[in-house]
CSV table of C-alpha atoms and ligand atoms in Angstrom, one decimal:
chain,number,residue,atom,x,y,z
A,733,UNK,CA,-36.4,-58.6,23.2
A,734,UNK,CA,-39.9,-60.0,23.5
A,735,UNK,CA,-42.9,-58.6,21.7
A,736,UNK,CA,-44.6,-58.3,25.1
A,737,UNK,CA,-43.5,-58.8,28.8
A,738,UNK,CA,-46.2,-59.8,31.2
A,739,UNK,CA,-43.9,-60.7,34.1
A,740,UNK,CA,-42.9,-57.0,34.3
A,741,UNK,CA,-46.5,-56.0,34.7
A,742,UNK,CA,-47.2,-58.8,37.2
A,743,UNK,CA,-44.1,-57.8,39.2
A,744,UNK,CA,-45.2,-54.1,39.3
A,745,UNK,CA,-48.6,-55.0,40.6
A,746,UNK,CA,-47.6,-58.0,42.8
A,747,UNK,CA,-48.8,-56.6,46.1
A,748,UNK,CA,-52.2,-55.5,44.8
A,749,UNK,CA,-52.7,-58.7,42.9
A,750,UNK,CA,-52.0,-60.7,46.0
A,751,UNK,CA,-54.4,-58.6,48.1
A,752,UNK,CA,-57.2,-59.0,45.5
A,753,UNK,CA,-56.8,-62.8,45.1
A,754,UNK,CA,-56.6,-63.4,48.9
A,755,UNK,CA,-59.7,-61.3,49.4
A,756,UNK,CA,-61.6,-63.5,46.9
A,757,UNK,CA,-60.2,-66.8,48.2
A,758,UNK,CA,-60.9,-65.8,51.8
A,759,UNK,CA,-64.5,-65.0,50.9
A,760,UNK,CA,-65.1,-68.5,49.5
A,761,UNK,CA,-67.3,-67.0,46.7
A,762,UNK,CA,-65.5,-67.9,43.4
A,763,UNK,CA,-67.9,-67.6,40.5
A,764,UNK,CA,-70.5,-64.9,39.6
A,765,UNK,CA,-70.3,-63.1,42.9
A,766,UNK,CA,-69.7,-59.5,44.2
A,767,UNK,CA,-66.3,-59.1,42.5
A,768,UNK,CA,-67.8,-59.8,39.1
A,769,UNK,CA,-70.7,-57.4,39.7
A,770,UNK,CA,-68.3,-54.7,40.9
A,771,UNK,CA,-66.0,-55.0,37.9
A,772,UNK,CA,-68.9,-55.1,35.5
A,773,UNK,CA,-70.2,-51.8,37.0
A,774,UNK,CA,-66.7,-50.2,37.0
A,775,UNK,CA,-66.1,-51.2,33.3
A,776,UNK,CA,-69.5,-50.0,32.1
A,777,UNK,CA,-68.9,-46.7,34.0
A,778,UNK,CA,-65.4,-46.3,32.5
A,779,UNK,CA,-66.8,-46.8,29.0
A,780,UNK,CA,-69.9,-44.6,29.6
A,781,UNK,CA,-72.2,-47.5,28.8
A,782,UNK,CA,-75.3,-48.8,30.7
A,783,UNK,CA,-74.4,-52.5,31.0
A,784,UNK,CA,-71.5,-54.8,31.1
A,785,UNK,CA,-72.0,-58.6,31.2
A,786,UNK,CA,-68.7,-60.4,31.8
A,787,UNK,CA,-67.9,-63.8,30.1
A,788,UNK,CA,-65.2,-66.4,29.9
A,789,UNK,CA,-63.5,-64.9,26.8
A,790,UNK,CA,-63.7,-62.5,23.9
A,791,UNK,CA,-64.8,-65.0,21.3
A,792,UNK,CA,-67.8,-66.0,23.5
A,793,UNK,CA,-68.5,-62.3,23.7
A,794,UNK,CA,-68.8,-62.0,20.0
A,795,UNK,CA,-70.8,-65.2,19.6
A,796,UNK,CA,-73.3,-64.6,22.5
A,797,UNK,CA,-73.8,-60.9,21.6
A,798,UNK,CA,-74.6,-61.8,18.0
A,799,UNK,CA,-77.0,-64.5,19.2
A,800,UNK,CA,-78.6,-61.9,21.5
A,801,UNK,CA,-78.9,-59.5,18.6
A,802,UNK,CA,-80.9,-62.2,16.7
A,803,UNK,CA,-78.3,-63.8,14.5
A,804,UNK,CA,-79.2,-67.5,13.8
A,805,UNK,CA,-77.9,-70.4,11.7
A,806,UNK,CA,-77.9,-69.5,8.0
A,807,UNK,CA,-77.8,-65.7,8.5
A,808,UNK,CA,-75.2,-63.7,6.7
A,809,UNK,CA,-73.1,-61.3,8.8
A,810,UNK,CA,-70.5,-58.8,7.7
A,811,UNK,CA,-67.0,-58.9,9.1
A,812,UNK,CA,-63.5,-57.9,8.1
A,813,UNK,CA,-61.1,-60.7,7.1
A,814,UNK,CA,-57.8,-59.2,8.6
A,815,UNK,CA,-58.6,-59.6,12.3
A,816,UNK,CA,-57.3,-63.1,13.1
A,817,UNK,CA,-60.5,-65.2,12.4
A,818,UNK,CA,-62.1,-64.5,15.8
A,819,UNK,CA,-65.4,-63.1,14.5
A,820,UNK,CA,-65.5,-65.7,11.8
A,821,UNK,CA,-65.0,-68.5,14.4
A,822,UNK,CA,-67.9,-67.1,16.4
A,823,UNK,CA,-70.0,-67.0,13.2
A,824,UNK,CA,-69.2,-70.6,12.4
A,825,UNK,CA,-70.2,-71.6,15.9
A,826,UNK,CA,-73.6,-70.1,15.3
A,827,UNK,CA,-73.9,-71.6,11.8
A,828,UNK,CA,-73.9,-68.1,10.3
A,829,UNK,CA,-72.2,-67.2,7.1
A,830,UNK,CA,-69.5,-64.5,6.9
A,831,UNK,CA,-69.8,-61.7,4.3
A,832,UNK,CA,-66.2,-60.4,4.1
A,833,UNK,CA,-65.6,-56.7,3.7
A,834,UNK,CA,-62.3,-54.9,3.0
A,835,UNK,CA,-60.3,-52.4,5.1
A,836,UNK,CA,-58.6,-49.1,4.5
A,837,UNK,CA,-54.9,-49.5,3.7
A,838,UNK,CA,-53.9,-46.8,6.2
A,839,UNK,CA,-56.2,-47.3,9.1
A,840,UNK,CA,-56.5,-51.1,8.6
A,841,UNK,CA,-60.1,-50.8,9.7
A,842,UNK,CA,-63.2,-51.1,7.6
A,843,UNK,CA,-65.0,-48.1,5.9
A,844,UNK,CA,-68.6,-46.8,5.6
A,845,UNK,CA,-68.4,-47.7,1.9
A,846,UNK,CA,-67.6,-51.4,2.6
A,847,UNK,CA,-70.3,-51.6,5.3
A,848,UNK,CA,-72.7,-50.0,2.8
A,849,UNK,CA,-71.8,-52.8,0.3
A,850,UNK,CA,-72.7,-55.4,3.0
A,851,UNK,CA,-76.0,-53.6,3.9
A,852,UNK,CA,-76.9,-53.6,0.2
A,853,UNK,CA,-76.2,-57.3,0.0
A,854,UNK,CA,-78.8,-57.8,2.8
A,855,UNK,CA,-76.6,-58.9,5.8
A,856,UNK,CA,-78.4,-59.7,9.1
A,857,UNK,CA,-75.8,-58.0,11.2
A,858,UNK,CA,-72.5,-56.1,10.9
A,859,UNK,CA,-69.4,-56.6,13.0
A,860,UNK,CA,-66.8,-53.8,13.0
A,861,UNK,CA,-63.3,-54.6,14.6
A,862,UNK,CA,-61.3,-51.7,15.9
A,863,UNK,CA,-58.0,-53.3,15.0
A,864,UNK,CA,-54.6,-52.7,16.6
A,865,UNK,CA,-56.3,-50.3,19.1
A,866,UNK,CA,-57.4,-47.8,16.4
A,867,UNK,CA,-61.0,-46.6,16.5
A,868,UNK,CA,-62.6,-47.1,13.1
A,869,UNK,CA,-62.7,-43.5,11.9
A,870,UNK,CA,-66.2,-43.8,10.4
A,871,UNK,CA,-67.8,-45.7,13.2
A,872,UNK,CA,-70.4,-43.0,13.9
A,873,UNK,CA,-71.5,-42.9,10.3
A,874,UNK,CA,-71.5,-46.7,10.1
A,875,UNK,CA,-73.7,-46.9,13.2
A,876,UNK,CA,-76.1,-44.4,11.6
A,877,UNK,CA,-76.3,-46.4,8.3
A,878,UNK,CA,-76.9,-49.7,10.2
A,879,UNK,CA,-79.6,-48.1,12.3
A,880,UNK,CA,-81.2,-46.7,9.1
A,881,UNK,CA,-81.3,-50.3,7.7
A,882,UNK,CA,-82.5,-51.8,11.0
A,883,UNK,CA,-79.4,-54.0,11.0
A,884,UNK,CA,-77.7,-54.5,14.4
A,885,UNK,CA,-74.0,-53.4,14.7
A,886,UNK,CA,-71.5,-55.2,17.0
A,887,UNK,CA,-68.2,-53.5,17.7
A,888,UNK,CA,-65.3,-55.9,18.4
A,889,UNK,CA,-63.2,-54.0,20.9
A,890,UNK,CA,-60.9,-56.8,21.9
A,891,UNK,CA,-57.9,-54.5,20.9
A,892,UNK,CA,-59.4,-51.1,21.6
A,893,UNK,CA,-60.1,-50.8,25.4
A,894,UNK,CA,-60.3,-47.1,26.1
A,895,UNK,CA,-59.9,-45.8,22.5
A,896,UNK,CA,-62.3,-42.9,21.8
A,897,UNK,CA,-63.6,-40.7,19.1
A,898,UNK,CA,-64.4,-37.3,20.4
A,899,UNK,CA,-65.4,-38.0,24.0
A,900,UNK,CA,-67.1,-41.3,23.1
A,901,UNK,CA,-65.3,-44.6,23.8
A,902,UNK,CA,-65.3,-47.5,21.3
A,903,UNK,CA,-67.8,-50.0,22.4
A,904,UNK,CA,-70.6,-47.4,22.8
A,905,UNK,CA,-71.4,-46.7,19.1
A,906,UNK,CA,-73.2,-49.9,18.1
A,907,UNK,CA,-76.0,-52.0,19.6
A,908,UNK,CA,-73.4,-54.0,21.5
A,909,UNK,CA,-69.7,-54.5,21.8
A,910,UNK,CA,-67.4,-57.4,22.6
A,911,UNK,CA,-64.2,-57.2,24.8
A,912,UNK,CA,-61.5,-59.7,25.5
A,913,UNK,CA,-59.4,-59.6,28.7
A,914,UNK,CA,-56.8,-62.1,27.4
A,915,UNK,CA,-53.6,-61.3,29.3
A,916,UNK,CA,-51.9,-59.4,26.5
A,917,UNK,CA,-54.9,-57.1,25.7
A,918,UNK,CA,-54.8,-53.5,26.8
A,919,UNK,CA,-56.9,-54.5,29.8
A,920,UNK,CA,-55.8,-58.1,30.4
A,921,UNK,CA,-56.6,-60.5,33.2
A,922,UNK,CA,-54.2,-63.2,34.5
A,923,UNK,CA,-56.1,-65.7,32.5
A,924,UNK,CA,-59.0,-65.7,30.1
A,925,UNK,CA,-61.9,-63.2,30.3
A,926,UNK,CA,-64.3,-61.3,28.2
A,927,UNK,CA,-67.4,-59.1,28.3
A,928,UNK,CA,-70.3,-57.8,26.3
A,929,UNK,CA,-71.1,-54.1,26.7
A,930,UNK,CA,-74.3,-52.5,25.6
A,931,UNK,CA,-76.8,-49.7,26.3
A,932,UNK,CA,-79.7,-52.0,25.5
A,933,UNK,CA,-81.3,-53.7,28.5
A,934,UNK,CA,-82.8,-56.5,26.3
A,935,UNK,CA,-79.3,-57.4,25.0
A,936,UNK,CA,-77.7,-57.3,28.4
A,937,UNK,CA,-80.4,-59.6,29.8
A,938,UNK,CA,-80.2,-62.1,27.0
A,939,UNK,CA,-76.4,-62.3,27.2
A,940,UNK,CA,-76.6,-62.8,31.0
A,941,UNK,CA,-78.9,-65.8,30.3
A,942,UNK,CA,-76.8,-67.2,27.5
A,943,UNK,CA,-73.7,-67.2,29.7
A,944,UNK,CA,-75.4,-69.5,32.2
A,945,UNK,CA,-77.0,-72.4,30.3
A,946,UNK,CA,-80.0,-70.3,29.0
A,947,UNK,CA,-81.5,-70.2,32.5
A,948,UNK,CA,-84.4,-67.8,33.0
A,949,UNK,CA,-84.3,-68.8,36.6
A,950,UNK,CA,-82.2,-71.4,38.4
A,951,UNK,CA,-82.5,-74.8,36.5
A,952,UNK,CA,-85.2,-73.5,34.2
A,953,UNK,CA,-83.8,-73.4,30.7
A,954,UNK,CA,-85.7,-70.9,28.4
A,955,UNK,CA,-83.1,-69.9,25.8
A,956,UNK,CA,-81.3,-71.8,23.1
A,957,UNK,CA,-77.7,-71.2,21.9
A,958,UNK,CA,-76.5,-70.9,25.5
A,959,UNK,CA,-73.5,-72.3,27.3
A,960,UNK,CA,-71.4,-71.9,30.5
A,961,UNK,CA,-69.3,-68.8,29.9
A,962,UNK,CA,-68.5,-66.9,33.1
A,963,UNK,CA,-65.7,-64.7,34.3
A,964,UNK,CA,-64.5,-65.9,37.7
A,965,UNK,CA,-64.2,-63.8,40.8
A,966,UNK,CA,-60.4,-63.8,41.0
A,967,UNK,CA,-60.0,-62.5,37.4
A,968,UNK,CA,-62.7,-59.9,38.1
A,969,UNK,CA,-60.9,-58.7,41.2
A,970,UNK,CA,-57.6,-58.5,39.2
A,971,UNK,CA,-59.2,-56.6,36.4
A,972,UNK,CA,-60.5,-54.1,38.9
A,973,UNK,CA,-56.9,-53.6,40.0
A,974,UNK,CA,-55.7,-52.9,36.5
A,975,UNK,CA,-58.7,-50.8,35.3
A,976,UNK,CA,-57.8,-47.5,37.1
A,977,UNK,CA,-54.4,-47.5,35.3
A,978,UNK,CA,-55.8,-48.3,31.8
A,979,UNK,CA,-55.6,-44.8,30.5
A,980,UNK,CA,-52.1,-44.3,31.8
A,981,UNK,CA,-51.0,-47.6,30.2
A,982,UNK,CA,-52.6,-46.6,27.0
A,983,UNK,CA,-50.8,-43.2,27.1
A,984,UNK,CA,-47.5,-45.1,27.5
A,985,UNK,CA,-48.3,-47.3,24.6
A,986,UNK,CA,-49.2,-44.3,22.5
A,987,UNK,CA,-46.0,-42.6,23.4
A,988,UNK,CA,-43.9,-45.5,22.2
A,989,UNK,CA,-46.0,-45.8,19.0
A,990,UNK,CA,-45.5,-42.0,18.4
A,991,UNK,CA,-41.7,-42.3,18.8
A,992,UNK,CA,-41.7,-45.2,16.3
A,993,UNK,CA,-43.8,-43.1,13.8
A,994,UNK,CA,-41.6,-40.1,14.2
A,995,UNK,CA,-38.1,-41.7,14.5
A,996,UNK,CA,-38.2,-44.7,12.2
A,997,UNK,CA,-37.0,-43.5,8.8
A,998,UNK,CA,-36.7,-46.0,6.1
A,999,UNK,CA,-37.7,-45.9,2.4
A,1000,UNK,CA,-38.9,-49.5,2.4
A,1001,UNK,CA,-41.2,-49.1,5.4
A,1002,UNK,CA,-44.6,-47.5,5.7
A,1003,UNK,CA,-45.6,-46.4,9.2
A,1004,UNK,CA,-49.0,-46.2,10.7
A,1005,UNK,CA,-50.4,-42.7,11.4
A,1006,UNK,CA,-49.7,-41.1,14.8
A,1007,UNK,CA,-52.9,-41.3,16.8
A,1008,UNK,CA,-54.3,-39.4,19.7
A,1009,UNK,CA,-57.2,-40.6,21.9
A,1010,UNK,CA,-58.5,-42.6,19.0
A,1011,UNK,CA,-55.4,-44.9,19.1
A,1012,UNK,CA,-54.5,-47.0,22.1
A,1013,UNK,CA,-51.6,-48.8,20.3
A,1014,UNK,CA,-52.6,-52.3,21.2
A,1015,UNK,CA,-50.2,-53.3,18.4
A,1016,UNK,CA,-47.7,-51.2,16.4
A,1017,UNK,CA,-47.9,-52.5,12.9
A,1018,UNK,CA,-45.6,-51.4,10.1
A,1019,UNK,CA,-45.8,-52.3,6.5
A,1020,UNK,CA,-43.1,-53.3,4.0
A,1021,UNK,CA,-43.1,-55.3,0.8
A,1022,UNK,CA,-39.9,-56.9,2.2
A,1023,UNK,CA,-41.5,-57.7,5.5
A,1024,UNK,CA,-40.0,-61.3,5.7
A,1025,UNK,CA,-36.5,-60.0,5.2
A,1026,UNK,CA,-37.0,-57.3,7.9
A,1027,UNK,CA,-38.4,-59.9,10.3
A,1028,UNK,CA,-35.4,-62.1,9.8
A,1029,UNK,CA,-33.0,-59.1,10.1
A,1030,UNK,CA,-34.6,-58.0,13.4
A,1031,UNK,CA,-34.4,-61.6,14.8
A,1032,UNK,CA,-30.6,-61.4,14.2
A,1033,UNK,CA,-30.6,-58.5,16.7
A,1034,UNK,CA,-32.7,-60.5,19.2
A,1035,UNK,CA,-35.7,-58.4,18.5
A,1036,UNK,CA,-39.0,-60.3,18.3
A,1037,UNK,CA,-41.7,-59.3,15.9
A,1038,UNK,CA,-44.9,-61.0,14.8
A,1039,UNK,CA,-47.5,-60.9,12.0
A,1040,UNK,CA,-51.1,-60.0,13.0
A,1041,UNK,CA,-52.4,-61.7,11.0
A,1042,UNK,CA,-50.9,-63.6,8.1
A,1043,UNK,CA,-53.9,-65.3,6.5
A,1044,UNK,CA,-57.2,-63.6,5.4
A,1045,UNK,CA,-60.1,-65.4,7.1
A,1046,UNK,CA,-61.5,-66.5,3.7
A,1047,UNK,CA,-58.1,-68.2,2.8
A,1048,UNK,CA,-57.9,-70.3,6.0
A,1049,UNK,CA,-57.2,-73.9,5.1
A,1050,UNK,CA,-60.4,-74.9,7.0
A,1051,UNK,CA,-62.5,-73.4,4.1
A,1052,UNK,CA,-60.6,-75.2,1.3
A,1053,UNK,CA,-61.9,-73.4,-1.8
A,1054,UNK,CA,-65.3,-72.3,-0.4
A,1055,UNK,CA,-64.4,-68.6,-0.7
A,1056,UNK,CA,-62.1,-69.0,-3.7
A,1057,UNK,CA,-63.8,-66.3,-5.6
A,1058,UNK,CA,-63.3,-63.7,-2.8
A,1059,UNK,CA,-60.2,-61.5,-3.0
A,1060,UNK,CA,-60.1,-58.3,-1.0
A,1061,UNK,CA,-57.3,-56.2,-2.3
A,1062,UNK,CA,-56.2,-54.2,0.7
A,1063,UNK,CA,-56.7,-57.2,3.1
A,1064,UNK,CA,-54.4,-59.4,1.0
A,1065,UNK,CA,-51.8,-56.7,0.6
A,1066,UNK,CA,-51.7,-56.1,4.3
A,1067,UNK,CA,-51.5,-59.8,5.1
A,1068,UNK,CA,-48.4,-60.1,3.0
A,1069,UNK,CA,-46.7,-56.8,4.2
A,1070,UNK,CA,-47.5,-56.2,7.8
A,1071,UNK,CA,-45.1,-56.6,10.8
A,1072,UNK,CA,-45.8,-56.0,14.5
A,1073,UNK,CA,-43.0,-54.4,16.5
A,1074,UNK,CA,-42.7,-54.6,20.3
A,1075,UNK,CA,-45.0,-52.0,22.0
A,1076,UNK,CA,-46.3,-52.5,25.5
A,1077,UNK,CA,-46.6,-50.2,28.5
A,1078,UNK,CA,-43.7,-51.7,30.5
A,1079,UNK,CA,-41.3,-51.4,27.6
A,1080,UNK,CA,-38.5,-48.9,28.6
A,1081,UNK,CA,-37.1,-46.1,26.5
A,1082,UNK,CA,-33.8,-47.9,25.9
A,1083,UNK,CA,-35.6,-50.9,24.4
A,1084,UNK,CA,-37.6,-48.5,22.2
A,1085,UNK,CA,-34.2,-46.8,21.1
A,1086,UNK,CA,-32.8,-50.3,20.2
A,1087,UNK,CA,-35.8,-51.1,18.0
A,1088,UNK,CA,-35.6,-47.7,16.2
A,1089,UNK,CA,-31.8,-47.9,15.6
A,1090,UNK,CA,-32.0,-51.5,14.4
A,1091,UNK,CA,-34.9,-50.8,11.9
A,1092,UNK,CA,-33.2,-47.6,10.7
A,1093,UNK,CA,-29.9,-49.5,10.1
A,1094,UNK,CA,-31.7,-52.2,8.0
A,1095,UNK,CA,-29.9,-52.5,4.6
A,1096,UNK,CA,-31.5,-54.4,1.8
B,462,PLP,C1,-58.2,-61.4,21.2
B,462,PLP,C2,-59.2,-61.1,20.2
B,462,PLP,C3,-60.5,-61.7,20.2
B,462,PLP,C4,-60.7,-63.0,21.0
B,462,PLP,O1,-60.6,-62.9,22.4
B,462,PLP,P1,-60.3,-64.2,23.3
B,462,PLP,O2,-60.5,-63.7,24.6
B,462,PLP,O3,-59.0,-64.7,23.0
B,462,PLP,O4,-61.4,-65.2,22.9
B,462,PLP,C5,-61.4,-61.3,19.4
B,462,PLP,N1,-61.2,-60.3,18.5
B,462,PLP,C6,-60.0,-59.7,18.5
B,462,PLP,C7,-59.8,-58.5,17.5
B,462,PLP,C8,-59.0,-60.0,19.3
B,462,PLP,O5,-57.8,-59.4,19.2
């Protein structure tokens, strides 16, 4: 059993995907055309935001939105260290310096207290990642504190498409938000894709320029830190096919996650809290001090699992001992104890049953 199964999704949508791709190919307009505009409008509307500027991938979305928010080389920016190095990679591309903040052991997301610590240290911007599809519980309060300090807040929503707190979707609390449409994300294209979402007209305009060489008009380069980072028309058309079903797909993910949280019963395993609209179950991540034994055991049953993510950003070999003095307690514990179980919308009940019985029968 795989941790994900994209062919099942592609098969289910085959006719619609083919209709969308033929429409684009027949039109002869392949980059930054009407399909991109249409998807950007649909996605902004879905989130309840003013602007969506699509890009080539989610890492560019982090980098270009931070540049638009005024982050420059040498600036210090707050980020968690348990989210796979994506934000840190974007910071390194800018020449900015990460200020690593810890996460809560239960939600695996950062807290107001940790953001406050970063604000007190004088960071230039804050990035909050809604990890595994769970909206950061204190995001509203974090946004208020950042605003009070005049420090821009970027939400990384690459794993939280559609998650909401109250009636507000993640991606609409901060100054801007970044999304990835990598195929396995909750809203995934059939290739790479990303977007910046914002209610600020100035940020939307800057990102739109940064995605196309820094042009203020054709062939006139006015902005530094730019590149070519565009979503293509075919991917935009495919995303517009998947978007109307995003809430239903999230509901199915949530249902599977809820079954795991209710039916897995094991003294060596800690389960994540059952979520409601705040949790779109991008990844279902359990915790055990004997995680490696459990992973090997599941493999024996043909059940794939994975570790998202095994190395805190500040311990990546790239940094050698640059961050040797940094040790975030919860981040490190999670890195050594977490394990991701299969959870995706096309996963059928009998596969879910198999995972539950295998885990419950684990003897150590
Ligand atoms: C996938 C992901 C990204 C990066 O997106 P790409 O499209 O792969 O560049 C950024 N942040 C998080 C939390 C992600 O899961």
